[in-house]
Structures are given as C-alpha cells and as structure tokens.
C-alpha cells in the first residue's frame, strides 16, 4: 500500500497539522510504503518572502524528523527537487475542467483572504496537488478535513485520464482521522486552526511551556461550566477535549469523567501540562537536529533521488499515453 502526503513550508507547524496529518503519518510509516513531501511549489501561490523560503523548507524537514518520521522507513523530499511534479501538473491541467477548480472551497477562501493576489497558480493549485499524488501511484492520502475536496478532485482527474488515454494512474483515497481531522482555532472555535492566523490562535509544535500555558488558559470557551464533548453546543471545550485526548491517549469519555464537577480552569491547567510534556520531546529532538544540518540536507537529497525514480516511471507512461513519446 502506497501512502503520499505533504505540507506547505509556510511558517510554524502547529498542533492542528500534527494531529490532523503528521501523527497519522508516523503510525503509517511502519505499515505502508510512505512518501512525504515538503511542497514548496504550493507555498508560492499565496504571498511569501523569497528570502525566507529556504529556511522554511529546512525547518519543515527538521519538524518532520522531530515529530517522528524516520527516513529509514519512509521517503521524504522537497517537491521542487523532482521536476516531474510540474510536468505532470501541466498534462493534467489540460483535462481538468475550469469549473471544478473554480468551485474549490480553498480557492474561494484564499482568494477572499488575499484579494490582491488571485493568481492562476492559486486556481491551478489542486492540479499540482493531483500530480503530487498520482505520480507515486498512491492508494491512501492521509490529510486533515480541509484537503478532502482536493484529494477527491485528484481521484476524478485520475479516472478521467484513465478513461480517455488508458490506465496509468491509481485512484487515491483520502484518509481522515476520526478526531483530529479539524482542530479549531483557540480564539475562535468555529474556525479551523491555521498557521496564517494570529499566533494566539494556535500552538506551534516547538513552543515553550510558558507560551503553551498562556495560550491554553486564554483559549475561548463556552458558556456553562461542564467539561463535556458536544461540538455544536460547546465548540470551545470540545476542541480542547479532542486535543487532550489525542495527546494523552485517553478517550474523551475518560477525560469527561475525570473532570466531572471540576471547572474550566482546572481542566485547562491539566491540558497545558499534557501539551507541555508531549511537546518537550519534540523540542529536544529539534535541538539535536539543528546541530547537524548536513545530516538533514543529506536525508532530503537521498529522498529526492528515490522519489525521482518512482515519479519518472509514471511520467513516462503518462507522456506515452498522451502521444508525447
Ligand atoms: P497544509 O500545508 O495547509 O496543511 C498540512 C496538513 O495539515 C492539515 N491541517 C489540519 N488538520 C487538522 N486541523 C487543522 N486545523 C489543520 N490545518 C491543517 C492539512 O489538512 C494537511 O493535511 N494542499 C496541502 C498540501 C499538499 C498535499 C499534497 C497534501 C500539497 N500536495 C498532496 C497531500 C497530498 C496543504 O496546503 O496542506
């Protein structure tokens, strides 16, 4: 079974990215043939600083390693180092209906957020993402809820290509976590946690204990004082319960029982402790990795070589079917 997924190097990785995606990847690397990508070409579609891009790419590689990805058990690499991604994206764009791209939720959201830079790349983003996935004959794409629509489009594009030109691509399936697929903002629990929002709304994977405690204590909660899971009535507390459960390994029911009759403040203090303990491990590993930059670069180079071999083989087949060689 082949697994593929990726993250854009656009800034701090937060606990939403971890719980929705990376945590699941770490489990999958022992069970499947996994490929994880740092999708730098996707990062160019929203405003960014060219001078900071290489740093963000390197930081994301360190994050993958610190969070538990093991380069001996999975391939990981930087998207722009494997040219086939862009080449296949062009081929696939010629069979993707414009209307499908215009109705993508993320396109609509991002063009509203950055009205000054609605570029063609932002519209074509899901085609590049389809190319990422289809190049590796992927079976499963583990992502958060916000990427589900894009993976479904990749599936539609694969089917369309295969019907028109003959079978080349596997039709990938999305894999979402039961809880964790959509971690909400700490400041507005009706909105997803996002790395492009204010830092008070998310907890970065390497944040220090003081910041973690401050942000959790300030997190928005709901009226009433019971600690119960009910996302429509109590979105704030339900979000914090999900985070508690995923980091502690306890079920939501167990946590509700533990905090029966206790107030929000006590629950939040305990959650902050759980987070501080879990994230301390990541911070330590990161510190070690930052001392050995060459090792990280080498891992990325090796990953790109392995990815290239798989990608080129699919690329050749696709070109042939389309009459290009
Ligand atoms: P990106 O970089 O926005 O997010 C990376 C991963 O984190 C998940 N995620 C969340 N999960 C739970 N709660 C949240 N609040 C939350 N915020 C983000 C995302 O769903 C994602 O899994 N287009 C993709 C990157 C991409 C990709 C791919 C993914 C490019 N090519 C091919 C899979 C396969 C993106 O922008 O993710």
mmCIF file of N, CA and C and ligand atoms in Angstrom, residues 4-8 10 14 16-17 19-21 25 39 42 79 106 110 125 129 132-133 141-147 150-151 180-184 192-195, ligand 1:
data_model
loop_
_atom_site.group_PDB
_atom_site.id
_atom_site.type_symbol
_atom_site.label_atom_id
_atom_site.label_comp_id
_atom_site.label_asym_id
_atom_site.label_seq_id
_atom_site.Cartn_x
_atom_site.Cartn_y
_atom_site.Cartn_z
ATOM 1 N N UNK A 4 0.898 8.782 0.317
ATOM 2 C CA UNK A 4 1.576 10.041 -0.015
ATOM 3 C C UNK A 4 0.869 11.197 0.689
ATOM 4 N N UNK A 5 1.663 12.132 1.225
ATOM 5 C CA UNK A 5 1.063 13.367 1.748
ATOM 6 C C UNK A 5 2.128 14.465 1.810
ATOM 7 N N UNK A 6 1.689 15.695 2.090
ATOM 8 C CA UNK A 6 2.646 16.801 2.123
ATOM 9 C C UNK A 6 2.147 17.987 2.923
ATOM 10 N N UNK A 7 3.080 18.873 3.240
ATOM 11 C CA UNK A 7 2.753 20.116 3.967
ATOM 12 C C UNK A 7 3.479 21.270 3.281
ATOM 13 N N UNK A 8 2.833 22.441 3.235
ATOM 14 C CA UNK A 8 3.485 23.615 2.648
ATOM 15 C C UNK A 8 4.437 24.247 3.657
ATOM 16 N N UNK A 10 5.131 27.076 4.959
ATOM 17 C CA UNK A 10 4.703 28.482 5.007
ATOM 18 C C UNK A 10 4.774 29.085 6.403
ATOM 19 N N UNK A 14 1.743 23.789 13.426
ATOM 20 C CA UNK A 14 1.015 23.825 14.699
ATOM 21 C C UNK A 14 0.445 22.454 15.057
ATOM 22 N N UNK A 16 -2.479 21.486 15.059
ATOM 23 C CA UNK A 16 -3.515 21.047 14.111
ATOM 24 C C UNK A 16 -2.886 20.230 12.988
ATOM 25 N N UNK A 17 -1.778 20.731 12.427
ATOM 26 C CA UNK A 17 -1.064 19.989 11.366
ATOM 27 C C UNK A 17 -0.590 18.646 11.913
ATOM 28 N N UNK A 19 -1.816 16.861 14.603
ATOM 29 C CA UNK A 19 -2.885 15.911 14.935
ATOM 30 C C UNK A 19 -3.677 15.484 13.697
ATOM 31 N N UNK A 20 -3.828 16.407 12.736
ATOM 32 C CA UNK A 20 -4.591 16.069 11.528
ATOM 33 C C UNK A 20 -3.777 15.233 10.547
ATOM 34 N N UNK A 21 -2.455 15.434 10.519
ATOM 35 C CA UNK A 21 -1.657 14.771 9.486
ATOM 36 C C UNK A 21 -0.452 14.012 10.057
ATOM 37 N N UNK A 25 0.862 9.981 9.984
ATOM 38 C CA UNK A 25 1.963 9.556 9.108
ATOM 39 C C UNK A 25 2.954 8.686 9.888
ATOM 40 N N UNK A 39 6.031 20.538 0.238
ATOM 41 C CA UNK A 39 5.516 21.021 -1.041
ATOM 42 C C UNK A 39 5.792 22.518 -1.220
ATOM 43 N N UNK A 42 3.812 24.666 -3.833
ATOM 44 C CA UNK A 42 2.486 25.102 -3.385
ATOM 45 C C UNK A 42 2.570 26.373 -2.535
ATOM 46 N N UNK A 79 9.516 18.962 -2.919
ATOM 47 C CA UNK A 79 8.780 18.864 -4.191
ATOM 48 C C UNK A 79 9.531 19.445 -5.387
ATOM 49 N N UNK A 106 -11.082 25.950 -0.938
ATOM 50 C CA UNK A 106 -9.838 26.628 -0.562
ATOM 51 C C UNK A 106 -9.511 27.769 -1.533
ATOM 52 N N UNK A 110 -9.045 31.376 -0.060
ATOM 53 C CA UNK A 110 -7.758 32.071 -0.198
ATOM 54 C C UNK A 110 -7.881 33.301 -1.076
ATOM 55 N N UNK A 125 -3.720 25.208 -8.232
ATOM 56 C CA UNK A 125 -3.155 24.500 -7.073
ATOM 57 C C UNK A 125 -3.610 23.033 -6.968
ATOM 58 N N UNK A 129 -1.457 19.472 -6.936
ATOM 59 C CA UNK A 129 -1.627 18.518 -5.833
ATOM 60 C C UNK A 129 -2.023 17.138 -6.377
ATOM 61 N N UNK A 132 1.120 15.573 -7.606
ATOM 62 C CA UNK A 132 1.923 15.064 -6.476
ATOM 63 C C UNK A 132 1.471 13.641 -6.124
ATOM 64 N N UNK A 133 0.173 13.507 -5.998
ATOM 65 C CA UNK A 133 -0.397 12.249 -5.508
ATOM 66 C C UNK A 133 -0.298 11.153 -6.574
ATOM 67 N N UNK A 141 -4.193 8.886 0.962
ATOM 68 C CA UNK A 141 -3.664 10.225 1.229
ATOM 69 C C UNK A 141 -4.149 10.678 2.623
ATOM 70 N N UNK A 142 -3.289 10.574 3.646
ATOM 71 C CA UNK A 142 -3.701 11.000 4.988
ATOM 72 C C UNK A 142 -3.550 12.506 5.160
ATOM 73 N N UNK A 143 -4.681 13.195 5.315
ATOM 74 C CA UNK A 143 -4.680 14.663 5.437
ATOM 75 C C UNK A 143 -5.745 15.089 6.434
ATOM 76 N N UNK A 144 -5.808 16.398 6.715
ATOM 77 C CA UNK A 144 -6.886 16.968 7.513
ATOM 78 C C UNK A 144 -8.102 17.209 6.632
ATOM 79 N N UNK A 145 -9.214 17.512 7.289
ATOM 80 C CA UNK A 145 -10.510 17.703 6.623
ATOM 81 C C UNK A 145 -10.443 18.715 5.465
ATOM 82 N N UNK A 146 -9.661 19.796 5.656
ATOM 83 C CA UNK A 146 -9.650 20.866 4.646
ATOM 84 C C UNK A 146 -9.079 20.423 3.296
ATOM 85 N N UNK A 147 -8.387 19.296 3.251
ATOM 86 C CA UNK A 147 -7.793 18.832 1.989
ATOM 87 C C UNK A 147 -8.609 17.749 1.289
ATOM 88 N N UNK A 150 -9.719 18.409 -2.307
ATOM 89 C CA UNK A 150 -8.617 18.350 -3.276
ATOM 90 C C UNK A 150 -8.277 16.894 -3.622
ATOM 91 N N UNK A 151 -8.291 16.021 -2.621
ATOM 92 C CA UNK A 151 -7.953 14.612 -2.884
ATOM 93 C C UNK A 151 -9.050 13.981 -3.754
ATOM 94 N N UNK A 180 -9.516 14.899 15.276
ATOM 95 C CA UNK A 180 -8.218 15.480 14.912
ATOM 96 C C UNK A 180 -8.174 15.966 13.480
ATOM 97 N N UNK A 181 -9.141 15.558 12.634
ATOM 98 C CA UNK A 181 -9.104 15.970 11.227
ATOM 99 C C UNK A 181 -9.348 17.464 11.073
ATOM 100 N N UNK A 182 -9.974 18.065 12.094
ATOM 101 C CA UNK A 182 -10.182 19.505 12.027
ATOM 102 C C UNK A 182 -10.048 20.091 13.430
ATOM 103 N N UNK A 183 -8.823 20.474 13.776
ATOM 104 C CA UNK A 183 -8.571 21.117 15.061
ATOM 105 C C UNK A 183 -8.904 22.599 14.883
ATOM 106 N N UNK A 184 -9.649 23.156 15.854
ATOM 107 C CA UNK A 184 -10.142 24.510 15.677
ATOM 108 C C UNK A 184 -9.220 25.556 16.329
ATOM 109 N N UNK A 192 -11.130 26.806 11.669
ATOM 110 C CA UNK A 192 -10.037 25.840 11.873
ATOM 111 C C UNK A 192 -8.742 26.550 12.305
ATOM 112 N N UNK A 193 -7.919 25.822 13.048
ATOM 113 C CA UNK A 193 -6.613 26.350 13.445
ATOM 114 C C UNK A 193 -5.777 26.530 12.177
ATOM 115 N N UNK A 194 -5.162 27.708 12.018
ATOM 116 C CA UNK A 194 -4.431 27.962 10.778
ATOM 117 C C UNK A 194 -3.127 28.699 11.050
ATOM 118 N N UNK A 195 -2.049 28.268 10.335
ATOM 119 C CA UNK A 195 -0.742 28.880 10.594
ATOM 120 C C UNK A 195 -0.635 30.301 10.054
HETATM 121 P P1 LIG B 1 -1.232 22.457 4.572
HETATM 122 O O1 LIG B 1 0.217 22.757 4.471
HETATM 123 O O2 LIG B 1 -2.186 23.598 4.660
HETATM 124 O O3 LIG B 1 -1.512 21.539 5.837
HETATM 125 C C1 LIG B 1 -0.771 20.368 6.093
HETATM 126 C C2 LIG B 1 -1.658 19.283 6.681
HETATM 127 O O4 LIG B 1 -2.220 19.706 7.933
HETATM 128 C C3 LIG B 1 -3.633 19.532 7.884
HETATM 129 N N1 LIG B 1 -4.256 20.589 8.690
HETATM 130 C C4 LIG B 1 -5.073 20.367 9.726
HETATM 131 N N2 LIG B 1 -5.519 19.230 10.279
HETATM 132 C C5 LIG B 1 -6.321 19.342 11.363
HETATM 133 N N3 LIG B 1 -6.702 20.531 11.886
HETATM 134 C C6 LIG B 1 -6.282 21.703 11.351
HETATM 135 N N4 LIG B 1 -6.650 22.853 11.878
HETATM 136 C C7 LIG B 1 -5.419 21.647 10.223
HETATM 137 N N5 LIG B 1 -4.814 22.592 9.469
HETATM 138 C C8 LIG B 1 -4.104 21.918 8.537
HETATM 139 C C9 LIG B 1 -3.992 19.666 6.405
HETATM 140 O O5 LIG B 1 -5.238 19.096 6.107
HETATM 141 C C10 LIG B 1 -2.845 18.924 5.770
HETATM 142 O O6 LIG B 1 -3.057 17.541 5.808
HETATM 143 N N6 LIG B 1 -2.521 21.320 -0.136
HETATM 144 C C11 LIG B 1 -1.919 20.797 1.068
HETATM 145 C C12 LIG B 1 -0.500 20.288 0.845
HETATM 146 C C13 LIG B 1 -0.349 19.313 -0.264
HETATM 147 C C14 LIG B 1 -0.677 17.939 -0.224
HETATM 148 C C15 LIG B 1 -0.288 17.415 -1.492
HETATM 149 C C16 LIG B 1 -1.263 17.118 0.739
HETATM 150 C C17 LIG B 1 0.194 19.576 -1.490
HETATM 151 N N7 LIG B 1 0.237 18.428 -2.232
HETATM 152 C C18 LIG B 1 -0.513 16.072 -1.805
HETATM 153 C C19 LIG B 1 -1.460 15.770 0.413
HETATM 154 C C20 LIG B 1 -1.093 15.260 -0.842
HETATM 155 C C21 LIG B 1 -1.869 21.898 2.109
HETATM 156 O O7 LIG B 1 -1.893 23.046 1.801
HETATM 157 O O8 LIG B 1 -1.675 21.469 3.397
#
